[in-house]
GROMACS .gro file of C-alpha atoms in nm:
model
  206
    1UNK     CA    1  -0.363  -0.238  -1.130
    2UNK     CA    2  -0.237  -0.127  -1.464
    3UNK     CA    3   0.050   0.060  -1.621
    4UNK     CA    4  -0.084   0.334  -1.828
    5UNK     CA    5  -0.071   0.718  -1.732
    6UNK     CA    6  -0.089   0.719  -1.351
    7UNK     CA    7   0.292   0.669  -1.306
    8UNK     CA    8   0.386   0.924  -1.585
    9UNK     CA    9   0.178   1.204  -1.464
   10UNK     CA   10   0.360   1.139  -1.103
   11UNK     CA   11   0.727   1.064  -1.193
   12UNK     CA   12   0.922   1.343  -1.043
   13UNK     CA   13   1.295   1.406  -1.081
   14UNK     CA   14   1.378   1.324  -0.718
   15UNK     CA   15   1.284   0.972  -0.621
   16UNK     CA   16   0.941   1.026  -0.426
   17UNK     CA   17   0.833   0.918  -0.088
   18UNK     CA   18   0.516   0.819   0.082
   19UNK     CA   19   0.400   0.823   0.429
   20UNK     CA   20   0.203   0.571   0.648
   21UNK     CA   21   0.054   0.558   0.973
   22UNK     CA   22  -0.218   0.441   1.192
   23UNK     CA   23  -0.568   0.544   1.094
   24UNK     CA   24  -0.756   0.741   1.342
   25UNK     CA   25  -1.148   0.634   1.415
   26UNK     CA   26  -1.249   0.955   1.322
   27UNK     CA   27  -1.067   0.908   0.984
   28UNK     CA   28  -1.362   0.668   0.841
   29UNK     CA   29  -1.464   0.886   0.558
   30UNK     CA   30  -1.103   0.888   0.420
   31UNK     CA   31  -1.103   0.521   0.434
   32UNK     CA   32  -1.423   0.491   0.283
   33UNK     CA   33  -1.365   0.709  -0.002
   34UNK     CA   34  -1.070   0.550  -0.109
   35UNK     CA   35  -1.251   0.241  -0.108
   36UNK     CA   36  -1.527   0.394  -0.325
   37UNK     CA   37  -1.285   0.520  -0.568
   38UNK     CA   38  -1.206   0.207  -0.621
   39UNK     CA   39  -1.545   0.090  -0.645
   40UNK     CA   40  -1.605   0.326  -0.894
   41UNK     CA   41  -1.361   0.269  -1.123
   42UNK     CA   42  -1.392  -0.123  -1.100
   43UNK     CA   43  -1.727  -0.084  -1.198
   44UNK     CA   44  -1.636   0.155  -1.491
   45UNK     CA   45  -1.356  -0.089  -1.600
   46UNK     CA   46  -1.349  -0.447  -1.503
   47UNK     CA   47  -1.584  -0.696  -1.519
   48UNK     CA   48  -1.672  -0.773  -1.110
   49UNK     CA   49  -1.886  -0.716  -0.903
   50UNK     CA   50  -1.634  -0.604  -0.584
   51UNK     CA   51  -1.778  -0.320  -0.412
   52UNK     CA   52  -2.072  -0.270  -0.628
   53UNK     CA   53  -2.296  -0.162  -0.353
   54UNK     CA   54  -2.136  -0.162   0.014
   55UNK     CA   55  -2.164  -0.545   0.166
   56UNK     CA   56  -2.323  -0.690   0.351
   57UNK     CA   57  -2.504  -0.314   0.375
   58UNK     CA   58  -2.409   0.071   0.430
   59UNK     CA   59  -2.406   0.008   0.763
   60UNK     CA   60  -2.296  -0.319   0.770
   61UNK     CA   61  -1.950  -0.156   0.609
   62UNK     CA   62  -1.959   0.092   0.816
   63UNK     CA   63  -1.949  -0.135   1.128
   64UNK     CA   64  -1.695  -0.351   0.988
   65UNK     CA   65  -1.449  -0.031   0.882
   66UNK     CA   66  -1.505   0.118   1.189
   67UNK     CA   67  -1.426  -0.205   1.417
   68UNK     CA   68  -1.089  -0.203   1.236
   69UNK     CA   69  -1.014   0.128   1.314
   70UNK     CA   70  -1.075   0.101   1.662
   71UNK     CA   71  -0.871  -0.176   1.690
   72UNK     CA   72  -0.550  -0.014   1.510
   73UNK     CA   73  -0.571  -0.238   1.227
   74UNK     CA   74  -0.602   0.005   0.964
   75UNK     CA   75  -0.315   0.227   0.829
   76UNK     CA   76  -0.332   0.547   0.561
   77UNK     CA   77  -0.099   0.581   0.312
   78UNK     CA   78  -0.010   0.988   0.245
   79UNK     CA   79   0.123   1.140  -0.058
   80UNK     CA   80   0.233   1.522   0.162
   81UNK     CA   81  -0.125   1.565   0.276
   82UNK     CA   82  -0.344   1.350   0.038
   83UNK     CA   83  -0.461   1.051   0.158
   84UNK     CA   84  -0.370   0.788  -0.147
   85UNK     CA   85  -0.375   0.420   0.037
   86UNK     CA   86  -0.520   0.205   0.279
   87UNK     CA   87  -0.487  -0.157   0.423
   88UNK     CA   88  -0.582  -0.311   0.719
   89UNK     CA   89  -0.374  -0.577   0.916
   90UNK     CA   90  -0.493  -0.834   1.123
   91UNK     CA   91  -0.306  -1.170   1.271
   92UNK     CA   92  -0.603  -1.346   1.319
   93UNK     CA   93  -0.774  -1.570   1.038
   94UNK     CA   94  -1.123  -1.572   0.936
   95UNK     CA   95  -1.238  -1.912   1.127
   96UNK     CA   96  -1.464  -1.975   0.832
   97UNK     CA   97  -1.264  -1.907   0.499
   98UNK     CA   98  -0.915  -2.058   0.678
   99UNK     CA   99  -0.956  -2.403   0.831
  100UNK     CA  100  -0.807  -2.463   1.190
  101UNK     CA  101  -0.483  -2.623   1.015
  102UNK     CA  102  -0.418  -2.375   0.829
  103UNK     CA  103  -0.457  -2.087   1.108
  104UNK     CA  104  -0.225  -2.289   1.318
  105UNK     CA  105   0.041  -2.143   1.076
  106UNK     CA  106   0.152  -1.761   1.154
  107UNK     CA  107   0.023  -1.533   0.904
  108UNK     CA  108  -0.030  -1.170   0.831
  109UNK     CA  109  -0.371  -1.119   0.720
  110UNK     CA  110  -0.459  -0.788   0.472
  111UNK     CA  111  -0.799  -0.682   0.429
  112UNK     CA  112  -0.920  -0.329   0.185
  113UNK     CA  113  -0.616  -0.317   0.021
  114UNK     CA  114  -0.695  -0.022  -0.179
  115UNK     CA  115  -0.414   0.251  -0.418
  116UNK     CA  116  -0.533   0.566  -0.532
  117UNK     CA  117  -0.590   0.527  -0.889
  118UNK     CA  118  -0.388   0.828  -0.934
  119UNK     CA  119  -0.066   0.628  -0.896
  120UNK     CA  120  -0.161   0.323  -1.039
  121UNK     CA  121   0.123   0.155  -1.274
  122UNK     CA  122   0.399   0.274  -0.961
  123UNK     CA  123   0.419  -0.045  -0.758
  124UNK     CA  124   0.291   0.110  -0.474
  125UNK     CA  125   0.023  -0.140  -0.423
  126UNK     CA  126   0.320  -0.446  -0.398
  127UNK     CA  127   0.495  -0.194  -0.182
  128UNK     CA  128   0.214  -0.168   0.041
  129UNK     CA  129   0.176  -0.545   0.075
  130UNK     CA  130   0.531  -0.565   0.132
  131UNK     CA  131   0.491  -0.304   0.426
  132UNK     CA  132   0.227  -0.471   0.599
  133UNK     CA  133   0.383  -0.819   0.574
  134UNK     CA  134   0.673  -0.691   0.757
  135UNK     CA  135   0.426  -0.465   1.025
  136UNK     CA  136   0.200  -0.741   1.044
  137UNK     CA  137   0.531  -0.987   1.140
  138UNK     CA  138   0.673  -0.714   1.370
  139UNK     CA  139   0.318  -0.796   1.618
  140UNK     CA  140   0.357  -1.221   1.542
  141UNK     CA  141   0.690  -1.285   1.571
  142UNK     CA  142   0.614  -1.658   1.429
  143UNK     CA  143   0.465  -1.519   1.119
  144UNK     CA  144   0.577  -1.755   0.804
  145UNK     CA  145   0.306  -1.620   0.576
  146UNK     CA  146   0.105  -1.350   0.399
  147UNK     CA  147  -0.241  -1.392   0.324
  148UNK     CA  148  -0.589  -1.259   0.146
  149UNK     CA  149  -0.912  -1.340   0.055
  150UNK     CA  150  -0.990  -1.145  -0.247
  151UNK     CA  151  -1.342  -1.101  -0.405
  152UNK     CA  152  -1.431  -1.438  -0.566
  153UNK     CA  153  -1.538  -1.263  -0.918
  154UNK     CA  154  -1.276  -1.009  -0.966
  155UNK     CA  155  -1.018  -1.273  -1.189
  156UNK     CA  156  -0.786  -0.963  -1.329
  157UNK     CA  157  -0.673  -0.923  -0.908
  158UNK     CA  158  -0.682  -1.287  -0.872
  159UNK     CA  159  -0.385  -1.247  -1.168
  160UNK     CA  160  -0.275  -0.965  -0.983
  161UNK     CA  161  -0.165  -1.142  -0.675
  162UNK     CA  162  -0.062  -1.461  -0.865
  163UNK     CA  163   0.194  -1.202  -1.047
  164UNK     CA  164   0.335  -1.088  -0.711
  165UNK     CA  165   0.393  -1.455  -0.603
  166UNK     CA  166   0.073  -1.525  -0.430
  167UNK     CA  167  -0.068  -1.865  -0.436
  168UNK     CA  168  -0.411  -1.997  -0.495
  169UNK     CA  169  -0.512  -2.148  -0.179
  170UNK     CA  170  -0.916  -2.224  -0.209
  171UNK     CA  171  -1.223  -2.073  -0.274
  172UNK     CA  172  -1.481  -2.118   0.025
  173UNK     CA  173  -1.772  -1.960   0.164
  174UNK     CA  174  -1.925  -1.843   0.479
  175UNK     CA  175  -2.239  -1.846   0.674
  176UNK     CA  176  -2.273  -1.500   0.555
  177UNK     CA  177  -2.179  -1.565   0.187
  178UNK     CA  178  -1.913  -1.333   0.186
  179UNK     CA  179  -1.841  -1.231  -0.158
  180UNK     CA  180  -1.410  -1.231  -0.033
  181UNK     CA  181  -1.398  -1.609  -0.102
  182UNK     CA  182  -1.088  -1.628  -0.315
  183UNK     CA  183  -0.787  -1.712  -0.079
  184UNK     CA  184  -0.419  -1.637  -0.175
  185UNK     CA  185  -0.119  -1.663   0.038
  186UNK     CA  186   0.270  -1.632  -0.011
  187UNK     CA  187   0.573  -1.616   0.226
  188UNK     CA  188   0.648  -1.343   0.415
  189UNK     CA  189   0.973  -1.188   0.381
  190UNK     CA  190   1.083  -0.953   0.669
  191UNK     CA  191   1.428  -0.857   0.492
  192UNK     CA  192   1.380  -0.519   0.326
  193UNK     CA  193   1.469  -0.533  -0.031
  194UNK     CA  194   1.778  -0.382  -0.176
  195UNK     CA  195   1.582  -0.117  -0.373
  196UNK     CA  196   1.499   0.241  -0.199
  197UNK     CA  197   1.180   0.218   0.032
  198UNK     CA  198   0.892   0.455  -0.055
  199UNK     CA  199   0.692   0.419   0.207
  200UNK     CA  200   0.827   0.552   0.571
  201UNK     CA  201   0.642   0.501   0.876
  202UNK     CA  202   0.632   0.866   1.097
  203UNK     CA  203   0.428   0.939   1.348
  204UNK     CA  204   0.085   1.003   1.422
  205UNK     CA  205   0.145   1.399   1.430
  206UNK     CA  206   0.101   1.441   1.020
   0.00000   0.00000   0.00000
């Protein structure tokens, strides 16, 4: 995430606000999009190959996407009416990228972290992890940490994370090969911070 005109074309006067909820299973293609924004760009602008072509398959995505949002793991982030943000939550490790020692530990666990490009250079995308960490904790009341596995060729996020505090943890792979190899982690603070929050939680009814 950079810090060129995305936050100058959305400054405004009053200090803004953003709205999350629950994603809805019929909400797929908003998810999806977001996520191929993001594709799009990455491939315009960074040297990776994350979300090149959908993994392991169109369908394959699809599935995966669509299991989340069943299971009310996936949350929208809304700028008024605009979808601008995603993430999905889970409290469960990966049995094959986190070994059994380390999933003995409490952890929030984010998966398609993805910010509009839009309002890139706002902090919205350390807000958003900060958000989850704390709804991830409020469902695992023994959570200590946060944690990621980030594609294992995209090294500008890898600096990304390490910038927000993240630590490296490993790089492993799976049966499957998943390309998400690269494994980060950091405490997980439930305190909200002294600055304003942007992002509110409403209800479902927006």
């Amino acid at each position: 995430m950079d810090t060129e005109t995305g936050a100058r074309q959305r400054s405004r006067a009053d200090f803004p606000s953003y709205r999350i909820r629950l994603a809805r299973p019929d909400e797929i293609d908003v998810v999806l999009d977001l996520i191929d924004h993001a594709a799009d760009w990455l491939r315009e602008k960074k040297t990776t190959t994350q979300w090149a072509e959908p993994w392991p398959s169109p369908a394959g995505r699809m599935k995966r996407v669509n299991e989340s949002l069943v299971k009310g793991e996936t949350w929208l982030l809304f700028d008024r009416g605009r979808a601008i943000g995603t993430v999905s939550i889970k409290t469960t490790g990966h049995k094959e990228l986190w070994t059994a020692a380390e999933r003995e530990i409490g952890a929030v666990y984010l998966h398609r972290l993805v910010v509009h490009r839009d309002y890139a250079g706002m902090g919205l995308g350390a807000e958003l992890i900060d958000w989850a960490g704390r709804e991830g904790a409020s469902r695992q009341g023994n959570a200590a940490l946060i944690r990621i596995d980030v594609w294992t060729d995209n090294h500008a996020l890898h600096d990304y994370y390490r910038h927000l505090g993240f630590r490296d943890v490993a790089i492993r792979r799976t049966k499957d090969r998943t390309p998400s190899g690269a494994l980060f982690e950091k405490p997980l603070t439930t305190a909200l911070p002294a600055r304003p929050q942007r992002i509110l939680e409403k209800g479902a009814d927006f």
